[in-house]
Amino acid sequence: MEKVLATQNQSSHHAQEFITGSEALLRGLLSEGVECVFGYPGGNVLYIYDAMTGNPDFKHILTRHEQGAIHAADGYARSTGKVGVCIATSGPGATNLVTGIATAYMDSVPLVVITGNVPTTVMGTDAFQEADIVSITMSITKHSYLVRDVHDLPRIIREAFHIANTGRKGPILIDIPKDVSNHKMLYQPSADMKLRGYDPYPDPNPAEIDLLIRAIAASERPIMIAGGGVVYANASDELLEFVNKTKIPVTTTLLGLSGFPSAHDLWLGMAGHHGTYAANMAIQNADLVISIGSRFDDRLTMKVDGFAPKAKRIAHIDIDPAEIGKNVKTDIACVGDIKAVLQYANTKAVPSQSSRWIREVQENKTNYPLRYTDSEKEIKPQFVLEMIHETTGGDAIITTDVGQHQMWAAQFYKFKHPRSLITSGGLGTMGFGFPSAIGVQIGNPDRLVISVNGDGGMQMCAQEMAICAIHQIPVKIVVINNQVLGMVKQQQELMYERRYSQIDLAGSPDFVKLAEAYGIKGLRASNKAEASRVWQEALNIAGPVLVEFVVPKEENVYPMVVAGTTLDQMLMGDFE
């Protein structure tokens, strides 16, 4: 009898242990299936880091800057569809995350961002390393928590992951004061959630979708714009089925790339600021525009009052009702999870009357392809992206930084699989490309991950090469080096009468030596023959490699629609 009682006591004691807030946090993260946390310790998160020493199941990667940590978590989230997690200390640690939080918020990426704070006893006194991070990030988080009672932690962790990764996804902040992370509690995993007023998946309205189907049946010149929402909703298969049934040409936004196969006959390329001639002209001449998971942002629409002037109807499918009609007047609104909306739409889908229209848009695609003037003497950046595509067959995951190389990657790499382009869209964050690739590789250990960077953005988070070397994370780092802030130069050339101001990056380091200083193999190419050879060498190396391609600074990205003009007013560069 005593033995039985002792066993019962042991098991009930095990079910309800007395542990610290820090230990509860780590258990909560593990129970949410977190594989890896990216972070940087400091005074006010030391109890949390102390708890890690006794927890062999908990994996943490020490980045070299908090911004590297959050961009890595972001890349992990975008490429896997899971929630990315990062940790930083209070004050400067937390404020160093702000750019990454805004990056994720603008692009609807699910993150749980954990920050330390000063003890509750000194909050509000301007204590050492105190910053009110909840207020600072209020406008760039989907939701935030300041944990004042340790007993709330298990519930908050459950809620944070649920809110981050449902409905329109986004970053959640959990701010934990130092004393709370050390308070003891009787640990009980959080029970079911009841979040009042949070309905992440409004049921699609069949009447609106039926209206859309009727509009499609009557349409002669329809166009679909597929955005990042298609990728995030895992709705690529449903979109493909919808396109095949309705016979509607498709264009994608920057974040929508990879959501629809580039090889498909009806794909017209990316639309907008640096979109293809076929895509932009199709939007301007369409009688029906259907946006699917795209928020009609200004880089897509350009001058809004000249956007799609011939459209009799504009339809918008989106999870977030706040986006409907926000930028462009919408006639048919289908609010709901894109996968669910398209699944219903596919049960009723009928072909549009688009056969003549398809011939027209495909002629534009044939007659006005993306072009550049190649050279045998020097490496053109577009050639590099074409070469990367050919050698990988479109099967790699590409991360980019922000600038000209980003647009060349969007134009000249042909994406086959969803979640294979990882790039900062809405915020346009330089420094994002390389650290995000580290997160991508950790989330996709069996995939080839290639990080495409300019010489500007590469220097913003180059310190994270240490992580690749230490953990042998086999990212292939590409640096397209034109010795100049290329996108700024292009705008100064076209819109500021060539008054070049503060764009010279000639003092940049020798990137090959920099890579070698971190313990990574570095390679360089200055002409086409070298380019093919060193790239093949890089692909044959098992670990991380940096390859620098020296390209001419004169090269610009075309087509281009200048701000303040409409989509059909494209500059075509040398091919006007």
XYZ file of C-alpha atoms in Angstrom:
576
model
C 0.000 0.000 0.000
C 2.793 2.413 0.930
C 4.519 1.637 -2.373
C 1.350 2.465 -4.328
C 0.910 5.772 -2.443
C 4.543 6.668 -3.037
C 4.151 6.004 -6.771
C 0.980 8.097 -6.866
C 2.721 10.929 -5.028
C 5.653 10.741 -7.437
C 3.420 10.868 -10.504
C 1.274 13.725 -9.170
C 4.461 15.521 -8.102
C 5.813 15.022 -11.647
C 2.600 16.369 -13.200
C 2.737 19.476 -11.012
C 6.334 20.526 -10.523
C 7.559 23.638 -8.789
C 9.697 25.401 -11.411
C 10.836 28.912 -12.385
C 9.252 31.093 -15.046
C 12.349 30.514 -17.178
C 11.927 26.734 -17.036
C 8.221 27.135 -17.787
C 9.084 29.254 -20.833
C 11.446 26.612 -22.249
C 8.890 23.841 -21.657
C 6.198 25.910 -23.328
C 8.401 26.483 -26.380
C 9.269 22.780 -26.634
C 5.608 21.803 -26.323
C 4.861 24.116 -29.269
C 7.328 22.088 -31.346
C 10.055 24.744 -31.498
C 13.145 23.205 -33.134
C 15.592 26.057 -32.699
C 15.684 29.492 -31.088
C 17.969 32.287 -32.299
C 19.168 34.743 -29.718
C 21.699 36.822 -27.842
C 21.951 36.877 -24.031
C 22.209 39.867 -21.706
C 21.620 40.702 -18.058
C 17.831 40.611 -17.956
C 17.452 37.233 -19.711
C 20.164 35.410 -17.774
C 17.686 33.306 -15.781
C 16.254 32.097 -19.109
C 19.740 31.297 -20.453
C 20.625 29.608 -17.150
C 17.603 27.318 -17.578
C 18.909 26.309 -21.031
C 22.047 24.781 -19.450
C 19.931 22.126 -17.759
C 17.750 21.399 -20.770
C 19.502 19.205 -23.378
C 16.377 19.177 -25.613
C 16.484 22.945 -26.107
C 18.415 24.111 -29.169
C 19.656 27.692 -29.332
C 21.908 29.414 -31.870
C 23.966 32.362 -30.681
C 23.943 34.889 -33.504
C 26.397 37.791 -33.554
C 23.765 40.547 -33.501
C 20.115 40.590 -32.425
C 19.102 41.679 -35.939
C 20.776 38.516 -37.264
C 18.715 36.496 -34.781
C 15.338 37.874 -35.792
C 16.061 37.723 -39.544
C 17.137 34.079 -39.109
C 13.897 33.339 -37.228
C 11.991 35.108 -40.018
C 13.678 33.036 -42.764
C 12.928 29.870 -40.788
C 9.252 30.848 -40.526
C 8.767 31.881 -44.169
C 10.414 28.730 -45.521
C 8.768 26.164 -43.215
C 5.393 27.723 -42.388
C 6.176 27.195 -38.692
C 6.589 29.952 -36.111
C 10.090 31.447 -35.847
C 11.391 32.271 -32.358
C 14.088 34.653 -31.152
C 15.244 35.935 -27.761
C 17.014 39.151 -26.783
C 17.691 41.019 -23.588
C 16.113 44.308 -22.528
C 17.003 47.805 -23.737
C 19.435 47.736 -26.679
C 18.881 44.003 -27.184
C 15.162 44.561 -27.618
C 15.486 47.717 -29.715
C 17.913 45.911 -32.053
C 14.964 43.639 -32.924
C 12.684 46.475 -34.038
C 13.678 46.412 -37.721
C 13.181 42.640 -37.855
C 9.778 42.873 -36.156
C 8.668 45.509 -38.681
C 10.002 43.354 -41.541
C 7.929 40.371 -40.383
C 4.850 42.504 -39.680
C 4.805 44.075 -43.153
C 5.076 40.643 -44.804
C 2.709 38.770 -42.406
C 5.338 36.359 -41.032
C 4.589 34.342 -37.850
C 7.201 35.057 -35.163
C 7.272 34.847 -31.382
C 9.748 37.458 -30.163
C 10.828 37.068 -26.526
C 12.521 39.971 -24.775
C 13.754 40.402 -21.237
C 12.914 43.488 -19.222
C 14.166 45.063 -16.017
C 12.670 43.698 -12.782
C 9.089 44.855 -12.097
C 10.354 46.597 -8.930
C 12.326 49.164 -10.984
C 10.158 49.409 -14.122
C 9.495 53.024 -15.037
C 12.588 54.363 -13.254
C 14.873 54.470 -16.325
C 16.799 51.552 -14.844
C 19.927 50.245 -16.575
C 19.013 48.808 -19.995
C 15.326 49.660 -19.621
C 13.191 50.371 -22.703
C 9.431 50.135 -23.028
C 9.591 47.670 -25.915
C 5.847 46.922 -25.815
C 5.044 50.574 -26.572
C 7.900 50.928 -29.056
C 6.630 47.973 -31.128
C 2.873 48.476 -30.655
C 2.274 49.432 -34.296
C 4.404 46.611 -35.764
C 3.178 43.584 -33.766
C 0.007 41.589 -34.232
C -0.259 41.302 -30.437
C 2.027 41.788 -27.441
C 2.280 40.667 -23.819
C 4.045 42.109 -20.777
C 4.206 39.195 -18.319
C 3.699 40.504 -14.767
C 2.605 37.224 -13.168
C 4.618 34.041 -13.707
C 1.427 31.941 -13.569
C 0.278 33.537 -16.824
C 3.321 32.310 -18.788
C 2.053 28.880 -19.953
C -1.199 30.444 -21.202
C 0.598 33.352 -22.882
C 2.968 31.034 -24.755
C 0.041 28.953 -26.075
C -1.845 32.090 -27.131
C 1.205 33.715 -28.733
C 1.872 30.762 -31.036
C -1.812 30.440 -31.905
C -2.233 34.128 -32.753
C 1.076 34.336 -34.646
C 0.267 31.480 -37.004
C -3.484 31.809 -37.612
C -5.534 34.196 -39.745
C -3.294 36.909 -41.149
C -0.033 35.820 -39.602
C 2.357 38.154 -37.824
C 4.881 38.741 -35.028
C 3.930 38.465 -31.341
C 6.040 40.044 -28.592
C 6.394 38.483 -25.124
C 8.223 40.821 -22.734
C 9.359 39.113 -19.496
C 10.738 41.141 -16.555
C 13.825 39.598 -14.946
C 12.195 38.850 -11.581
C 9.201 37.167 -13.252
C 11.556 34.824 -15.117
C 12.891 33.660 -11.727
C 9.597 33.455 -9.808
C 8.553 29.908 -8.871
C 5.273 28.395 -9.977
C 3.421 25.099 -9.815
C 3.739 24.152 -13.484
C 0.682 23.024 -15.358
C 0.630 23.030 -19.162
C -1.927 25.459 -20.504
C -5.375 24.023 -21.182
C -7.558 24.905 -24.181
C -7.603 28.494 -25.330
C -10.617 30.728 -25.398
C -9.674 33.995 -27.071
C -12.660 36.299 -27.006
C -13.192 38.273 -30.182
C -10.421 36.569 -32.129
C -11.867 34.818 -35.177
C -8.882 34.152 -37.430
C -10.757 32.203 -40.110
C -14.033 33.861 -41.057
C -16.132 31.405 -43.051
C -16.033 32.260 -46.749
C -19.302 33.693 -48.028
C -20.512 31.335 -50.809
C -22.655 34.108 -52.334
C -19.579 36.314 -52.925
C -17.624 33.424 -54.447
C -20.599 32.576 -56.692
C -20.610 36.214 -57.791
C -16.914 35.880 -58.680
C -17.578 32.692 -60.678
C -20.322 34.492 -62.671
C -17.965 37.426 -63.324
C -15.315 34.979 -64.586
C -17.803 33.258 -66.919
C -18.723 36.628 -68.459
C -15.131 37.878 -68.680
C -13.152 38.100 -71.913
C -9.925 39.655 -70.571
C -9.415 38.397 -66.992
C -6.167 38.488 -65.000
C -5.239 36.993 -61.621
C -2.695 38.633 -59.301
C -1.318 36.059 -56.861
C 0.353 37.470 -53.736
C 2.207 36.203 -50.697
C -1.098 35.139 -49.136
C -1.273 32.204 -51.575
C 2.080 30.936 -50.289
C 1.245 31.508 -46.602
C -2.122 29.731 -46.935
C -0.425 26.726 -48.578
C -2.892 27.237 -51.423
C -0.573 26.804 -54.428
C -2.228 23.548 -55.569
C -5.692 25.102 -55.284
C -4.546 28.139 -57.274
C -3.110 25.920 -60.019
C -6.397 24.007 -60.236
C -8.372 27.280 -60.316
C -6.222 28.665 -63.147
C -6.502 25.460 -65.172
C -10.293 25.431 -64.785
C -10.911 29.127 -65.476
C -8.223 29.634 -68.162
C -7.122 32.938 -66.623
C -3.547 34.265 -67.048
C -1.630 34.798 -63.795
C 0.862 37.382 -62.634
C 2.525 37.326 -59.211
C 3.716 39.980 -56.808
C 7.274 39.780 -55.447
C 6.114 37.781 -52.410
C 3.782 35.723 -54.599
C 6.721 34.363 -56.627
C 6.993 30.594 -56.036
C 3.251 30.409 -55.298
C 2.568 29.551 -58.959
C 4.911 27.526 -61.203
C 6.983 29.762 -63.500
C 6.907 27.165 -66.277
C 3.096 27.331 -66.654
C 1.814 28.613 -70.019
C -0.485 31.134 -68.347
C 2.146 32.671 -66.042
C 3.143 36.166 -67.179
C 5.887 36.937 -64.659
C 6.000 39.441 -61.829
C 3.892 42.607 -62.053
C 4.490 46.146 -60.808
C 7.467 48.478 -60.406
C 9.969 46.095 -62.070
C 7.374 43.743 -63.541
C 7.346 42.203 -66.992
C 5.791 43.938 -70.003
C 3.296 41.061 -70.417
C 2.154 41.196 -66.766
C 1.779 44.976 -66.523
C -0.006 45.329 -69.871
C -2.371 42.493 -68.967
C -3.413 44.334 -65.780
C -3.891 47.603 -67.678
C -6.062 45.974 -70.366
C -8.016 43.462 -68.275
C -11.797 43.639 -67.877
C -11.656 41.597 -64.632
C -8.844 41.761 -62.052
C -8.764 39.091 -59.324
C -6.311 39.690 -56.486
C -5.601 36.574 -54.425
C -3.679 37.236 -51.215
C -2.136 40.468 -52.491
C -2.808 43.756 -50.730
C -2.555 46.043 -53.804
C 0.513 47.754 -52.365
C 2.042 50.734 -54.180
C 4.909 48.720 -55.728
C 2.285 46.614 -57.522
C -0.258 49.302 -58.467
C 2.140 52.249 -58.986
C -0.101 55.314 -59.662
C -3.327 54.032 -58.106
C -5.813 56.165 -60.055
C -4.358 54.811 -63.292
C -4.369 51.167 -62.161
C -6.353 48.675 -64.287
C -8.390 51.437 -65.977
C -10.357 49.043 -68.215
C -11.453 46.696 -65.433
C -15.237 46.521 -65.105
C -14.793 44.629 -61.849
C -12.045 44.137 -59.299
C -12.281 41.109 -57.024
C -10.204 40.603 -53.880
C -9.709 37.325 -51.998
C -8.001 37.880 -48.627
C -7.971 36.596 -45.040
C -7.848 40.160 -43.669
C -11.051 42.173 -44.162
C -9.109 45.389 -43.419
C -7.255 45.005 -46.734
C -10.439 44.886 -48.847
C -10.946 48.254 -50.505
C -8.044 49.825 -48.586
C -5.960 50.793 -51.630
C -8.109 49.871 -54.632
C -11.913 50.007 -54.889
C -13.207 46.438 -54.728
C -16.415 45.164 -56.365
C -16.323 41.531 -55.244
C -14.915 40.788 -51.771
C -14.193 37.185 -50.766
C -12.966 37.290 -47.164
C -11.575 34.065 -45.779
C -8.690 31.613 -45.791
C -7.447 31.548 -49.393
C -7.187 27.764 -49.428
C -10.816 27.437 -48.275
C -12.076 30.091 -50.727
C -10.310 28.438 -53.677
C -11.439 24.946 -52.646
C -15.047 26.126 -52.804
C -14.425 28.129 -56.003
C -12.935 25.036 -57.677
C -16.195 23.100 -57.170
C -17.997 25.662 -59.360
C -15.215 27.039 -61.566
C -15.990 27.543 -65.257
C -13.744 28.746 -68.091
C -13.695 32.447 -68.932
C -14.152 33.569 -72.549
C -10.436 34.220 -72.745
C -9.068 32.333 -75.764
C -8.365 35.479 -77.836
C -7.011 37.271 -74.729
C -4.649 34.381 -73.941
C -3.181 34.632 -77.452
C -2.693 38.381 -76.936
C -0.919 38.127 -73.562
C 1.226 35.228 -74.750
C 2.289 37.265 -77.799
C 3.399 40.026 -75.416
C 5.288 37.437 -73.375
C 7.062 36.226 -76.550
C 7.692 39.654 -78.095
C 8.765 41.471 -74.924
C 10.763 38.993 -72.835
C 13.111 40.038 -70.045
C 16.331 40.941 -71.841
C 19.811 42.264 -71.178
C 22.916 42.894 -73.253
C 25.282 40.061 -72.447
C 29.067 40.410 -72.515
C 31.964 37.976 -72.818
C 34.421 40.410 -71.200
C 32.531 41.066 -67.967
C 29.913 39.291 -65.862
C 26.408 40.680 -66.171
C 24.394 40.238 -62.938
C 21.418 38.844 -64.891
C 23.731 36.142 -66.280
C 24.648 35.134 -62.708
C 20.982 34.604 -61.788
C 20.310 32.664 -64.989
C 23.344 30.481 -64.267
C 22.187 29.851 -60.692
C 18.775 28.831 -62.038
C 20.208 26.501 -64.682
C 22.604 24.764 -62.284
C 19.911 24.189 -59.629
C 16.991 23.433 -61.957
C 14.851 25.815 -59.917
C 14.978 23.452 -56.905
C 16.977 25.674 -54.527
C 15.564 28.004 -51.891
C 16.730 31.517 -52.759
C 16.976 34.255 -50.161
C 17.763 37.786 -51.269
C 18.729 41.038 -49.707
C 17.154 44.265 -51.012
C 18.153 46.182 -54.114
C 18.938 45.540 -57.773
C 20.083 41.947 -57.182
C 16.702 41.262 -55.513
C 14.855 42.342 -58.659
C 17.200 40.365 -60.926
C 16.577 37.283 -58.771
C 12.817 37.871 -59.053
C 13.099 38.257 -62.823
C 15.684 35.673 -63.888
C 15.373 32.804 -61.389
C 12.387 30.619 -62.261
C 10.619 29.329 -59.148
C 8.995 25.889 -59.102
C 8.104 25.197 -55.478
C 6.199 27.249 -52.877
C 8.288 28.969 -50.172
C 11.413 28.950 -52.358
C 11.845 32.742 -52.508
C 12.582 34.367 -49.145
C 12.817 38.146 -49.441
C 11.821 41.325 -47.597
C 8.893 42.789 -49.535
C 6.939 45.470 -47.703
C 9.708 46.963 -45.571
C 12.588 46.435 -48.012
C 15.105 45.643 -45.267
C 18.763 45.679 -46.270
C 20.716 43.155 -44.212
C 17.834 40.638 -44.289
C 19.111 38.316 -46.999
C 22.052 36.491 -45.473
C 20.862 35.892 -41.869
C 17.442 34.799 -43.168
C 19.253 32.094 -45.190
C 20.713 30.667 -41.958
C 17.177 30.210 -40.601
C 16.035 28.737 -43.918
C 18.848 26.172 -43.911
C 18.138 25.125 -40.310
C 14.461 24.665 -41.164
C 15.274 22.843 -44.424
C 18.463 20.861 -43.744
C 18.159 18.755 -46.917
C 17.585 21.638 -49.354
C 20.153 23.724 -51.221
C 19.924 27.275 -49.832
C 21.444 30.157 -51.804
C 21.663 33.661 -50.350
C 21.877 36.356 -53.049
C 23.228 39.680 -51.761
C 24.515 43.016 -52.971
C 27.781 44.403 -51.651
C 25.784 46.933 -49.584
C 23.362 44.641 -47.727
C 26.010 41.946 -47.242
C 27.943 44.290 -44.954
C 24.944 44.923 -42.708
C 24.928 41.400 -41.231
C 28.202 39.885 -42.499
C 29.109 38.984 -38.904
C 26.672 36.067 -39.066
C 29.230 34.204 -41.214
C 30.596 33.110 -37.841
C 27.445 31.001 -37.318
C 27.806 29.273 -40.694
C 31.429 28.421 -39.941
C 30.893 27.185 -36.368
C 27.803 25.078 -37.105
C 28.815 24.206 -40.693
C 25.530 25.572 -42.040
C 26.038 24.979 -45.789
C 24.503 28.182 -47.174
C 25.937 29.281 -50.535
C 26.493 33.031 -50.126
C 26.465 34.980 -53.397
C 27.698 38.584 -53.418
C 26.887 40.534 -56.595
C 29.503 43.255 -56.239
C 29.042 46.381 -58.366
C 30.813 48.648 -55.837
C 27.793 50.927 -55.611
C 24.374 51.256 -53.955
C 22.794 50.099 -57.185
C 19.083 50.787 -56.718
C 19.771 54.252 -55.284
C 22.169 54.952 -58.171
C 19.524 53.875 -60.703
C 16.948 56.238 -59.216
C 19.432 59.118 -59.039
C 20.331 58.463 -62.690
C 16.729 58.432 -63.930
C 14.979 60.894 -61.609
C 17.714 63.183 -60.259
C 19.533 63.947 -63.542
C 22.557 61.785 -62.634
C 23.338 63.792 -59.507
C 24.942 60.855 -57.726
C 25.014 61.350 -53.983
C 26.612 59.047 -51.388
C 26.384 55.764 -53.307
C 30.055 54.790 -53.699
C 30.838 51.514 -51.891
C 34.410 51.287 -53.204
C 35.806 51.068 -49.663
C 34.109 47.698 -49.098
C 36.249 44.843 -47.799
C 37.724 42.057 -49.891
C 34.757 39.682 -49.452
C 36.859 36.574 -50.136
C 39.302 37.517 -47.362
C 36.388 38.447 -45.093
C 34.844 35.002 -45.592
C 38.189 33.333 -44.944
C 38.646 35.408 -41.780
C 35.438 33.790 -40.498
C 36.622 30.327 -41.569
C 34.488 30.049 -44.719
C 35.779 29.205 -48.199
C 35.787 32.323 -50.425
C 35.770 32.414 -54.242
C 35.746 35.250 -56.766
C 34.890 35.611 -60.456
C 35.495 38.608 -62.756
C 34.564 37.114 -66.149
C 32.088 34.566 -67.522
C 34.503 31.633 -67.724
C 35.535 32.159 -64.095
C 31.895 32.600 -63.080
C 30.839 29.144 -64.298
C 33.932 27.487 -62.861
C 33.829 28.988 -59.355
C 30.057 28.522 -59.070
C 30.416 24.823 -59.896
C 33.209 24.604 -57.314
C 30.952 26.249 -54.723
C 28.145 23.754 -55.399
C 30.608 20.855 -54.959
C 31.737 22.051 -51.507
C 29.763 20.435 -48.685
C 29.899 23.375 -46.244
C 29.260 27.115 -46.475
C 30.919 29.084 -49.316
C 30.978 32.749 -50.300
C 31.183 33.523 -54.029
C 31.784 37.094 -55.120
C 30.810 38.023 -58.676
C 32.394 41.303 -59.780
C 29.860 43.030 -62.083
C 29.734 46.414 -63.864
C 28.181 49.266 -61.882
C 26.413 50.684 -64.969
C 23.868 47.833 -65.201
C 20.261 48.791 -64.334
C 17.061 46.848 -63.677
C 14.489 46.994 -66.485
C 11.584 47.126 -67.131
C 10.916 49.895 -64.635
C 7.836 51.964 -63.867
C 8.876 55.299 -62.363
C 7.001 56.439 -59.245
C 3.993 58.616 -60.104
C 3.380 56.910 -63.466
C 1.082 54.059 -64.484
C 1.928 50.418 -65.164
C 1.798 50.828 -68.945
C 4.435 53.608 -68.860
C 7.370 51.216 -68.643
C 10.995 52.124 -69.246
C 12.491 49.200 -71.162
C 16.169 50.208 -70.974
C 18.215 49.398 -74.093
C 15.184 47.726 -75.662
C 12.745 50.676 -75.829
